[in-house]
Amino acid sequence: MTKDVIALTPKMPDTWALLAGLYAGGPGLDVSATADGAVIQLRGHEGRPLVSVEAPVLVQVPGEARRLLGIDLPVPFWWTEARASTAVPEAARLAGSVCGRLNALLGGTTWPPATATTEVVDTDAVAAAGADQPAVDVLTDSTAVVLIDRPVVALTSWLSEILRTTSAAGRALQIVTPPHVRLSHPARTTLAQVPNRWVVQDPACGYYDGLSGAVLRWHDGTFTPALTADGRATVADAFTSVTPSSERQLIIAFRTLHPADEQLMLGRALETAWQTLTGTAPAGWSTAEPVNLPWSPRQLTDLARTRAPEPTQLIAIGHTDRPTIATLRVTRTATGVEEDIHLTLGYSKDETAPLDAIEPLAKALVTDHHLTTMLTSLRQARRDLTTPPHLEAPPVPHSFTLGPKDVGDIGLTHARRPSLDLRPTQLGPTAQPALHYPLGDGTDAAQAWTTLRRLARHLKQA
């Protein structure tokens, strides 16, 4: 199933090197660019692309090759990814030859190593219809299906372009993988959104959903749950027959709302959270994976300004000694600039999550970064922050912080006296305080969720 090939080179693939790679398909190959030049498509004489080649990315953030491919590589290096459609047998050889030629000229290595060649590949074969869709494997009226076999499915520029085009065409994206494949956190967030789906091949049941466990079948051009006679979905044994992880993840989901002015610097709230919980700033940021740029609030602010009023979705990654990843969505609203941040940290069974730092973090975000809400949770899940295709425990709420504006709208007296045994801590200025509510120690899921639901109901009553 492996059709992804990556050239990892110490030197930049310049125009001549890229041309040498692209000519692996011979002079009759048609070349075009999509996604504002981030993805180059190699097309046959007719039909949809045979190979999509992402523009070379200079990776300056340590650990990305290890996190996504399982190999160690010193930074900086150039990451050039080619993805072949399975619609044409020659496409996989073409992707291998594109990357192999880059390595022959520039040094470095190819992943997977056995795919690298420098041969010229006959591309006279015609791909199936669907020229507007970049290198997918099955295309129907409702769904684009992509087959992937690599250690970790990441939210690459190519996958982002697939998502954009499928959404624009009103199609779902379904990624099909073997059972050993895992999802990166950004890829999981994307595939959890309806109508997209992660489809896992299973010897026992055929296919199942990697996030819900529902047994799937191919019906009317898409993978859908296989229902029993009474209309219920069944769950694959491979999804539930696992030993719960002894590792844990700390999850902090928070929003800030800033006045829209020229002095605004985005990313500072995320940086404060990172410093408080790990002792360091983020290592890098990017709009896709691999995360390639050194951390810079100034640069990400400039990017968001150029994209406004459209929203900007970003990824930040931590240093290799502490698995940490965050997604950041910047949105221009009628009342200012909103940052919606989802920060996740991984811990082994012998490590202790810094729960005593959560309240000081909430106070700092309220005082300096216009916090509106923050929910902190714990869950039993992998320290490396990837998602395997089997059952994982849901998050257990630990604390909730309500920002000054919402406290003022609700009324301080009502907000600090919920109808349950909760004693919130008042944070920030006395005149406009925030409230920090403890929900539990992160071990009793039933109690914590019940408390959170009752708290939410009390606050809405105002």
Tab-separated table of N, CA and C in Angstrom, residues 31-180:
chain	number	residue	atom	x	y	z
A	31	VAL	N	3.122	19.075	-16.020
A	31	VAL	CA	3.412	19.548	-14.669
A	31	VAL	C	2.573	20.782	-14.386
A	32	SER	N	1.910	20.796	-13.215
A	32	SER	CA	1.133	21.964	-12.803
A	32	SER	C	1.269	22.134	-11.297
A	33	ALA	N	0.894	23.316	-10.793
A	33	ALA	CA	1.000	23.621	-9.363
A	33	ALA	C	-0.369	23.955	-8.804
A	34	THR	N	-0.597	23.547	-7.552
A	34	THR	CA	-1.832	23.867	-6.841
A	34	THR	C	-1.455	24.357	-5.449
A	35	ALA	N	-2.481	24.717	-4.666
A	35	ALA	CA	-2.275	25.164	-3.272
A	35	ALA	C	-1.261	26.293	-3.195
A	36	ASP	N	-1.420	27.284	-4.113
A	36	ASP	CA	-0.509	28.427	-4.140
A	36	ASP	C	0.940	27.997	-4.299
A	37	GLY	N	1.157	26.940	-5.099
A	37	GLY	CA	2.502	26.473	-5.377
A	37	GLY	C	3.068	25.495	-4.379
A	38	ALA	N	2.297	25.155	-3.320
A	38	ALA	CA	2.817	24.258	-2.288
A	38	ALA	C	2.802	22.808	-2.733
A	39	VAL	N	2.001	22.471	-3.754
A	39	VAL	CA	1.913	21.103	-4.255
A	39	VAL	C	2.079	21.132	-5.768
A	40	ILE	N	3.036	20.345	-6.284
A	40	ILE	CA	3.265	20.219	-7.719
A	40	ILE	C	2.665	18.895	-8.169
A	41	GLN	N	1.859	18.933	-9.233
A	41	GLN	CA	1.208	17.725	-9.719
A	41	GLN	C	1.850	17.267	-11.023
A	42	LEU	N	2.144	15.969	-11.085
A	42	LEU	CA	2.625	15.339	-12.315
A	42	LEU	C	1.455	14.564	-12.907
A	43	ARG	N	1.018	14.974	-14.092
A	43	ARG	CA	-0.143	14.369	-14.719
A	43	ARG	C	0.270	13.543	-15.936
A	44	GLY	N	-0.523	12.498	-16.186
A	44	GLY	CA	-0.373	11.756	-17.423
A	44	GLY	C	-0.969	12.557	-18.563
A	45	HIS	N	-1.106	11.937	-19.721
A	45	HIS	CA	-1.615	12.648	-20.889
A	45	HIS	C	-3.066	13.074	-20.691
A	46	GLU	N	-3.809	12.334	-19.862
A	46	GLU	CA	-5.188	12.683	-19.549
A	46	GLU	C	-5.459	12.299	-18.101
A	47	GLY	N	-6.576	12.798	-17.551
A	47	GLY	CA	-7.030	12.332	-16.243
A	47	GLY	C	-6.376	13.030	-15.073
A	48	ARG	N	-6.624	12.505	-13.868
A	48	ARG	CA	-6.136	13.136	-12.651
A	48	ARG	C	-4.639	12.900	-12.463
A	49	PRO	N	-4.006	13.608	-11.521
A	49	PRO	CA	-2.551	13.507	-11.368
A	49	PRO	C	-2.080	12.091	-11.025
A	50	LEU	N	-0.883	11.756	-11.532
A	50	LEU	CA	-0.238	10.499	-11.171
A	50	LEU	C	0.505	10.635	-9.848
A	51	VAL	N	1.198	11.764	-9.681
A	51	VAL	CA	2.008	12.001	-8.494
A	51	VAL	C	1.839	13.453	-8.058
A	52	SER	N	1.693	13.665	-6.747
A	52	SER	CA	1.712	15.008	-6.176
A	52	SER	C	3.018	15.176	-5.420
A	53	VAL	N	3.762	16.228	-5.734
A	53	VAL	CA	5.048	16.507	-5.081
A	53	VAL	C	4.905	17.806	-4.297
A	54	GLU	N	5.104	17.722	-2.992
A	54	GLU	CA	5.024	18.928	-2.177
A	54	GLU	C	6.282	19.772	-2.373
A	55	ALA	N	6.110	21.075	-2.331
A	55	ALA	CA	7.265	21.969	-2.424
A	55	ALA	C	8.248	21.647	-1.302
A	56	PRO	N	9.554	21.663	-1.570
A	56	PRO	CA	10.541	21.336	-0.529
A	56	PRO	C	10.387	22.222	0.698
A	57	VAL	N	10.500	21.619	1.868
A	57	VAL	CA	10.362	22.314	3.144
A	57	VAL	C	11.682	22.199	3.901
A	58	LEU	N	12.220	23.332	4.341
A	58	LEU	CA	13.429	23.327	5.158
A	58	LEU	C	13.027	23.100	6.613
A	59	VAL	N	13.335	21.925	7.137
A	59	VAL	CA	12.974	21.572	8.509
A	59	VAL	C	14.103	22.011	9.438
A	60	GLN	N	13.782	22.950	10.329
A	60	GLN	CA	14.769	23.474	11.274
A	60	GLN	C	14.445	23.100	12.713
A	61	VAL	N	13.406	22.289	12.906
A	61	VAL	CA	12.949	21.912	14.239
A	61	VAL	C	13.415	20.487	14.536
A	62	PRO	N	14.252	20.272	15.554
A	62	PRO	CA	14.751	18.920	15.854
A	62	PRO	C	13.618	17.961	16.207
A	63	GLY	N	13.791	16.704	15.800
A	63	GLY	CA	12.877	15.649	16.206
A	63	GLY	C	11.733	15.366	15.274
A	64	GLU	N	11.540	16.148	14.220
A	64	GLU	CA	10.388	15.927	13.347
A	64	GLU	C	10.511	14.642	12.523
A	65	ALA	N	11.730	14.310	12.077
A	65	ALA	CA	11.899	13.052	11.345
A	65	ALA	C	11.630	11.862	12.266
A	66	ARG	N	12.058	11.949	13.513
A	66	ARG	CA	11.789	10.891	14.489
A	66	ARG	C	10.296	10.801	14.791
A	67	ARG	N	9.626	11.935	14.994
A	67	ARG	CA	8.211	11.944	15.363
A	67	ARG	C	7.325	11.380	14.264
A	68	LEU	N	7.634	11.686	13.007
A	68	LEU	CA	6.731	11.328	11.912
A	68	LEU	C	7.178	10.104	11.113
A	69	LEU	N	8.494	9.821	11.084
A	69	LEU	CA	8.996	8.709	10.275
A	69	LEU	C	9.729	7.652	11.084
A	70	GLY	N	10.064	7.959	12.343
A	70	GLY	CA	10.769	6.991	13.166
A	70	GLY	C	12.244	6.900	12.878
A	71	ILE	N	12.833	7.934	12.256
A	71	ILE	CA	14.267	7.935	11.968
A	71	ILE	C	14.888	9.210	12.545
A	72	ASP	N	16.170	9.130	12.869
A	72	ASP	CA	16.885	10.294	13.399
A	72	ASP	C	17.633	10.986	12.274
A	73	LEU	N	17.505	12.308	12.232
A	73	LEU	CA	18.148	13.086	11.191
A	73	LEU	C	18.508	14.449	11.774
A	74	PRO	N	19.767	14.862	11.670
A	74	PRO	CA	20.143	16.178	12.213
A	74	PRO	C	19.540	17.304	11.381
A	75	VAL	N	19.160	18.372	12.060
A	75	VAL	CA	18.636	19.548	11.368
A	75	VAL	C	19.773	20.522	11.102
A	76	PRO	N	19.626	21.363	10.058
A	76	PRO	CA	18.474	21.456	9.164
A	76	PRO	C	18.569	20.450	8.020
A	77	PHE	N	17.433	20.103	7.454
A	77	PHE	CA	17.399	19.280	6.253
A	77	PHE	C	16.157	19.660	5.453
A	78	TRP	N	16.167	19.288	4.176
A	78	TRP	CA	15.048	19.584	3.279
A	78	TRP	C	14.174	18.350	3.134
A	79	TRP	N	12.879	18.535	3.275
A	79	TRP	CA	11.884	17.455	3.212
A	79	TRP	C	11.070	17.676	1.943
A	80	THR	N	11.201	16.755	0.973
A	80	THR	CA	10.435	16.827	-0.276
A	80	THR	C	9.623	15.544	-0.410
A	81	GLU	N	8.322	15.679	-0.380
A	81	GLU	CA	7.446	14.510	-0.319
A	81	GLU	C	6.702	14.318	-1.633
A	82	ALA	N	6.710	13.070	-2.119
A	82	ALA	CA	5.972	12.705	-3.329
A	82	ALA	C	4.943	11.639	-2.975
A	83	ARG	N	3.746	11.775	-3.541
A	83	ARG	CA	2.671	10.838	-3.221
A	83	ARG	C	2.042	10.344	-4.514
A	84	ALA	N	2.098	9.024	-4.727
A	84	ALA	CA	1.612	8.432	-5.969
A	84	ALA	C	0.184	7.946	-5.827
A	85	SER	N	-0.596	8.126	-6.881
A	85	SER	CA	-1.928	7.542	-6.933
A	85	SER	C	-1.823	6.055	-7.253
A	86	THR	N	-2.670	5.253	-6.618
A	86	THR	CA	-2.687	3.819	-6.938
A	86	THR	C	-3.518	3.513	-8.176
A	87	ALA	N	-4.097	4.547	-8.798
A	87	ALA	CA	-4.924	4.319	-9.987
A	87	ALA	C	-4.093	3.824	-11.165
A	88	VAL	N	-2.789	4.138	-11.151
A	88	VAL	CA	-1.902	3.733	-12.241
A	88	VAL	C	-0.678	3.053	-11.645
A	89	PRO	N	-0.346	1.826	-12.047
A	89	PRO	CA	0.791	1.109	-11.447
A	89	PRO	C	2.106	1.870	-11.562
A	90	GLU	N	2.303	2.591	-12.665
A	90	GLU	CA	3.570	3.286	-12.869
A	90	GLU	C	3.778	4.463	-11.915
A	91	ALA	N	2.704	4.928	-11.275
A	91	ALA	CA	2.807	6.129	-10.452
A	91	ALA	C	3.744	5.936	-9.265
A	92	ALA	N	3.712	4.761	-8.619
A	92	ALA	CA	4.576	4.513	-7.466
A	92	ALA	C	6.049	4.534	-7.874
A	93	ARG	N	6.356	3.946	-9.027
A	93	ARG	CA	7.737	3.973	-9.514
A	93	ARG	C	8.161	5.390	-9.862
A	94	LEU	N	7.224	6.174	-10.390
A	94	LEU	CA	7.533	7.560	-10.719
A	94	LEU	C	7.863	8.361	-9.458
A	95	ALA	N	7.083	8.188	-8.388
A	95	ALA	CA	7.368	8.892	-7.132
A	95	ALA	C	8.740	8.502	-6.592
A	96	GLY	N	9.074	7.213	-6.653
A	96	GLY	CA	10.373	6.749	-6.188
A	96	GLY	C	11.516	7.317	-7.012
A	97	SER	N	11.291	7.482	-8.305
A	97	SER	CA	12.334	8.021	-9.171
A	97	SER	C	12.514	9.523	-8.968
A	98	VAL	N	11.413	10.248	-8.720
A	98	VAL	CA	11.518	11.684	-8.435
A	98	VAL	C	12.409	11.902	-7.214
A	99	CYS	N	12.122	11.179	-6.131
A	99	CYS	CA	12.900	11.354	-4.904
A	99	CYS	C	14.310	10.780	-5.032
A	100	GLY	N	14.441	9.655	-5.718
A	100	GLY	CA	15.761	9.063	-5.912
A	100	GLY	C	16.691	9.982	-6.680
A	101	ARG	N	16.167	10.684	-7.666
A	101	ARG	CA	16.991	11.618	-8.438
A	101	ARG	C	17.432	12.807	-7.574
A	102	LEU	N	16.530	13.273	-6.705
A	102	LEU	CA	16.916	14.356	-5.801
A	102	LEU	C	18.060	13.924	-4.886
A	103	ASN	N	17.970	12.709	-4.358
A	103	ASN	CA	19.041	12.200	-3.495
A	103	ASN	C	20.342	11.997	-4.265
A	104	ALA	N	20.241	11.557	-5.513
A	104	ALA	CA	21.445	11.351	-6.311
A	104	ALA	C	22.187	12.662	-6.541
A	105	LEU	N	21.437	13.759	-6.674
A	105	LEU	CA	22.051	15.061	-6.920
A	105	LEU	C	22.475	15.772	-5.640
A	106	LEU	N	21.701	15.588	-4.560
A	106	LEU	CA	21.872	16.422	-3.369
A	106	LEU	C	22.345	15.661	-2.145
A	107	GLY	N	22.429	14.341	-2.211
A	107	GLY	CA	22.783	13.555	-1.039
A	107	GLY	C	21.574	13.283	-0.179
A	108	GLY	N	21.821	12.780	1.022
A	108	GLY	CA	20.722	12.483	1.931
A	108	GLY	C	20.171	11.093	1.742
A	109	THR	N	18.908	10.925	2.104
A	109	THR	CA	18.295	9.600	2.079
A	109	THR	C	16.861	9.699	1.606
A	110	THR	N	16.314	8.545	1.226
A	110	THR	CA	14.909	8.454	0.823
A	110	THR	C	14.166	7.575	1.805
A	111	TRP	N	12.954	7.983	2.131
A	111	TRP	CA	12.079	7.137	2.944
A	111	TRP	C	10.857	6.767	2.117
A	112	PRO	N	10.520	5.431	2.067
A	112	PRO	CA	11.283	4.267	2.521
A	112	PRO	C	12.500	4.049	1.618
A	113	PRO	N	13.613	3.558	2.168
A	113	PRO	CA	14.866	3.468	1.394
A	113	PRO	C	14.742	2.647	0.119
A	114	ALA	N	13.956	1.564	0.139
A	114	ALA	CA	13.910	0.657	-1.016
A	114	ALA	C	13.198	1.269	-2.216
A	115	THR	N	12.548	2.397	-2.064
A	115	THR	CA	11.773	2.964	-3.171
A	115	THR	C	12.600	3.828	-4.112
A	116	ALA	N	13.797	4.228	-3.711
A	116	ALA	CA	14.579	5.187	-4.488
A	116	ALA	C	15.162	4.553	-5.746
A	117	THR	N	14.921	5.188	-6.907
A	117	THR	CA	15.539	4.801	-8.175
A	117	THR	C	15.854	6.090	-8.937
A	118	THR	N	16.483	5.941	-10.095
A	118	THR	CA	16.700	7.088	-10.991
A	118	THR	C	16.204	6.774	-12.399
A	119	GLU	N	15.382	5.759	-12.540
A	119	GLU	CA	14.936	5.323	-13.857
A	119	GLU	C	13.897	6.283	-14.441
A	120	VAL	N	13.764	6.250	-15.757
A	120	VAL	CA	12.692	6.964	-16.444
A	120	VAL	C	11.478	6.049	-16.489
A	121	VAL	N	10.325	6.568	-16.096
A	121	VAL	CA	9.113	5.764	-15.977
A	121	VAL	C	8.149	6.129	-17.097
A	122	ASP	N	7.646	5.123	-17.797
A	122	ASP	CA	6.676	5.341	-18.872
A	122	ASP	C	5.347	5.782	-18.271
A	123	THR	N	4.909	6.976	-18.623
A	123	THR	CA	3.659	7.507	-18.064
A	123	THR	C	2.575	7.616	-19.123
A	124	ASP	N	2.614	6.762	-20.128
A	124	ASP	CA	1.587	6.823	-21.167
A	124	ASP	C	0.239	6.335	-20.686
A	125	ALA	N	0.232	5.580	-19.561
A	125	ALA	CA	-1.044	5.079	-19.048
A	125	ALA	C	-1.934	6.239	-18.648
A	126	VAL	N	-3.230	6.033	-18.738
A	126	VAL	CA	-4.198	7.090	-18.458
A	126	VAL	C	-4.855	6.837	-17.120
A	127	ALA	N	-4.867	7.835	-16.258
A	127	ALA	CA	-5.540	7.719	-14.963
A	127	ALA	C	-7.026	7.904	-15.124
A	128	ALA	N	-7.760	7.554	-14.101
A	128	ALA	CA	-9.202	7.725	-14.120
A	128	ALA	C	-9.554	9.202	-14.116
A	129	ALA	N	-10.819	9.496	-14.437
A	129	ALA	CA	-11.275	10.887	-14.511
A	129	ALA	C	-11.214	11.542	-13.141
A	130	GLY	N	-11.148	12.863	-13.159
A	130	GLY	CA	-11.110	13.608	-11.904
A	130	GLY	C	-9.875	14.474	-11.830
A	131	ALA	N	-9.641	15.271	-12.880
A	131	ALA	CA	-8.402	16.022	-12.986
A	131	ALA	C	-8.257	17.098	-11.925
A	132	ASP	N	-9.350	17.460	-11.259
A	132	ASP	CA	-9.265	18.516	-10.254
A	132	ASP	C	-8.846	17.996	-8.890
A	133	GLN	N	-8.669	16.695	-8.756
A	133	GLN	CA	-8.396	16.095	-7.448
A	133	GLN	C	-6.969	15.579	-7.396
A	134	PRO	N	-6.130	16.058	-6.468
A	134	PRO	CA	-4.716	15.673	-6.447
A	134	PRO	C	-4.468	14.263	-5.938
A	135	ALA	N	-4.082	13.377	-6.838
A	135	ALA	CA	-3.515	12.063	-6.514
A	135	ALA	C	-4.250	11.314	-5.428
A	136	VAL	N	-5.555	11.128	-5.570
A	136	VAL	CA	-6.288	10.259	-4.672
A	136	VAL	C	-6.350	8.879	-5.306
A	137	ASP	N	-6.798	7.883	-4.518
A	137	ASP	CA	-6.787	6.503	-5.000
A	137	ASP	C	-8.139	6.043	-5.518
A	138	VAL	N	-9.207	6.490	-4.886
A	138	VAL	CA	-10.566	6.192	-5.354
A	138	VAL	C	-11.361	7.478	-5.262
A	139	LEU	N	-12.071	7.815	-6.334
A	139	LEU	CA	-12.870	9.035	-6.357
A	139	LEU	C	-14.280	8.697	-6.798
A	140	THR	N	-15.251	8.969	-5.931
A	140	THR	CA	-16.655	8.761	-6.254
A	140	THR	C	-17.396	10.091	-6.145
A	141	ASP	N	-18.689	10.066	-6.403
A	141	ASP	CA	-19.465	11.298	-6.314
A	141	ASP	C	-19.477	11.876	-4.901
A	142	SER	N	-19.331	11.011	-3.888
A	142	SER	CA	-19.458	11.474	-2.507
A	142	SER	C	-18.158	11.477	-1.723
A	143	THR	N	-17.129	10.744	-2.222
A	143	THR	CA	-15.971	10.469	-1.371
A	143	THR	C	-14.675	10.427	-2.165
A	144	ALA	N	-13.604	10.950	-1.557
A	144	ALA	CA	-12.238	10.753	-2.045
A	144	ALA	C	-11.535	9.835	-1.061
A	145	VAL	N	-11.018	8.724	-1.537
A	145	VAL	CA	-10.369	7.720	-0.693
A	145	VAL	C	-8.870	7.744	-0.972
A	146	VAL	N	-8.078	7.777	0.105
A	146	VAL	CA	-6.622	7.805	0.009
A	146	VAL	C	-6.056	6.642	0.813
A	147	LEU	N	-5.185	5.862	0.206
A	147	LEU	CA	-4.527	4.749	0.884
A	147	LEU	C	-3.165	5.211	1.385
A	148	ILE	N	-2.899	5.000	2.681
A	148	ILE	CA	-1.642	5.470	3.281
A	148	ILE	C	-1.063	4.364	4.165
A	149	ASP	N	0.245	4.138	4.029
A	149	ASP	CA	0.960	3.209	4.898
A	149	ASP	C	2.287	3.848	5.282
A	150	ARG	N	2.306	4.484	6.436
A	150	ARG	CA	3.507	5.103	6.978
A	150	ARG	C	3.353	5.104	8.493
A	151	PRO	N	4.416	5.291	9.258
A	151	PRO	CA	4.279	5.191	10.723
A	151	PRO	C	3.224	6.111	11.301
A	152	VAL	N	3.212	7.374	10.835
A	152	VAL	CA	2.275	8.366	11.363
A	152	VAL	C	1.684	9.149	10.191
A	153	VAL	N	0.362	9.183	10.112
A	153	VAL	CA	-0.308	10.041	9.134
A	153	VAL	C	-0.296	11.461	9.694
A	154	ALA	N	0.347	12.376	8.971
A	154	ALA	CA	0.488	13.756	9.427
A	154	ALA	C	-0.329	14.686	8.546
A	155	LEU	N	-0.594	15.877	9.053
A	155	LEU	CA	-1.337	16.883	8.299
A	155	LEU	C	-0.349	17.652	7.422
A	156	THR	N	0.068	17.022	6.327
A	156	THR	CA	1.022	17.622	5.409
A	156	THR	C	0.327	18.632	4.500
A	157	SER	N	1.123	19.368	3.737
A	157	SER	CA	0.547	20.305	2.766
A	157	SER	C	-0.312	19.565	1.746
A	158	TRP	N	0.149	18.381	1.344
A	158	TRP	CA	-0.628	17.583	0.396
A	158	TRP	C	-1.973	17.177	0.978
A	159	LEU	N	-1.984	16.717	2.238
A	159	LEU	CA	-3.242	16.305	2.845
A	159	LEU	C	-4.156	17.512	3.058
A	160	SER	N	-3.571	18.654	3.411
A	160	SER	CA	-4.377	19.869	3.544
A	160	SER	C	-5.028	20.244	2.221
A	161	GLU	N	-4.290	20.081	1.113
A	161	GLU	CA	-4.852	20.375	-0.201
A	161	GLU	C	-5.958	19.387	-0.557
A	162	ILE	N	-5.771	18.112	-0.202
A	162	ILE	CA	-6.831	17.128	-0.419
A	162	ILE	C	-8.094	17.548	0.331
A	163	LEU	N	-7.927	17.947	1.583
A	163	LEU	CA	-9.077	18.375	2.383
A	163	LEU	C	-9.773	19.575	1.752
A	164	ARG	N	-8.989	20.520	1.250
A	164	ARG	CA	-9.578	21.710	0.649
A	164	ARG	C	-10.396	21.360	-0.583
A	165	THR	N	-9.826	20.532	-1.466
A	165	THR	CA	-10.518	20.216	-2.707
A	165	THR	C	-11.715	19.304	-2.486
A	166	THR	N	-11.617	18.357	-1.567
A	166	THR	CA	-12.773	17.497	-1.292
A	166	THR	C	-13.912	18.305	-0.681
A	167	SER	N	-13.572	19.204	0.225
A	167	SER	CA	-14.605	20.036	0.836
A	167	SER	C	-15.270	20.936	-0.198
A	168	ALA	N	-14.451	21.523	-1.078
A	168	ALA	CA	-15.001	22.410	-2.108
A	168	ALA	C	-15.909	21.653	-3.071
A	169	ALA	N	-15.608	20.370	-3.288
A	169	ALA	CA	-16.423	19.555	-4.193
A	169	ALA	C	-17.591	18.878	-3.483
A	170	GLY	N	-17.729	19.097	-2.174
A	170	GLY	CA	-18.816	18.470	-1.429
A	170	GLY	C	-18.605	16.996	-1.165
A	171	ARG	N	-17.323	16.567	-1.128
A	171	ARG	CA	-17.007	15.168	-0.878
A	171	ARG	C	-16.443	14.977	0.527
A	172	ALA	N	-16.529	13.749	1.013
A	172	ALA	CA	-15.861	13.356	2.252
A	172	ALA	C	-14.467	12.852	1.916
A	173	LEU	N	-13.543	13.006	2.860
A	173	LEU	CA	-12.214	12.402	2.735
A	173	LEU	C	-12.143	11.195	3.650
A	174	GLN	N	-11.772	10.039	3.100
A	174	GLN	CA	-11.599	8.823	3.884
A	174	GLN	C	-10.200	8.284	3.645
A	175	ILE	N	-9.430	8.173	4.737
A	175	ILE	CA	-8.060	7.670	4.671
A	175	ILE	C	-8.061	6.219	5.129
A	176	VAL	N	-7.517	5.337	4.312
A	176	VAL	CA	-7.468	3.906	4.612
A	176	VAL	C	-6.036	3.523	4.950
A	177	THR	N	-5.841	2.874	6.110
A	177	THR	CA	-4.503	2.496	6.557
A	177	THR	C	-4.495	1.068	7.091
A	178	PRO	N	-3.308	0.437	7.184
A	178	PRO	CA	-3.171	-0.818	7.937
A	178	PRO	C	-3.302	-0.528	9.438
A	179	PRO	N	-3.446	-1.561	10.268
A	179	PRO	CA	-3.687	-1.332	11.701
A	179	PRO	C	-2.494	-0.799	12.482
A	180	HIS	N	-1.276	-0.828	11.924
A	180	HIS	CA	-0.118	-0.342	12.683
A	180	HIS	C	0.081	1.163	12.540
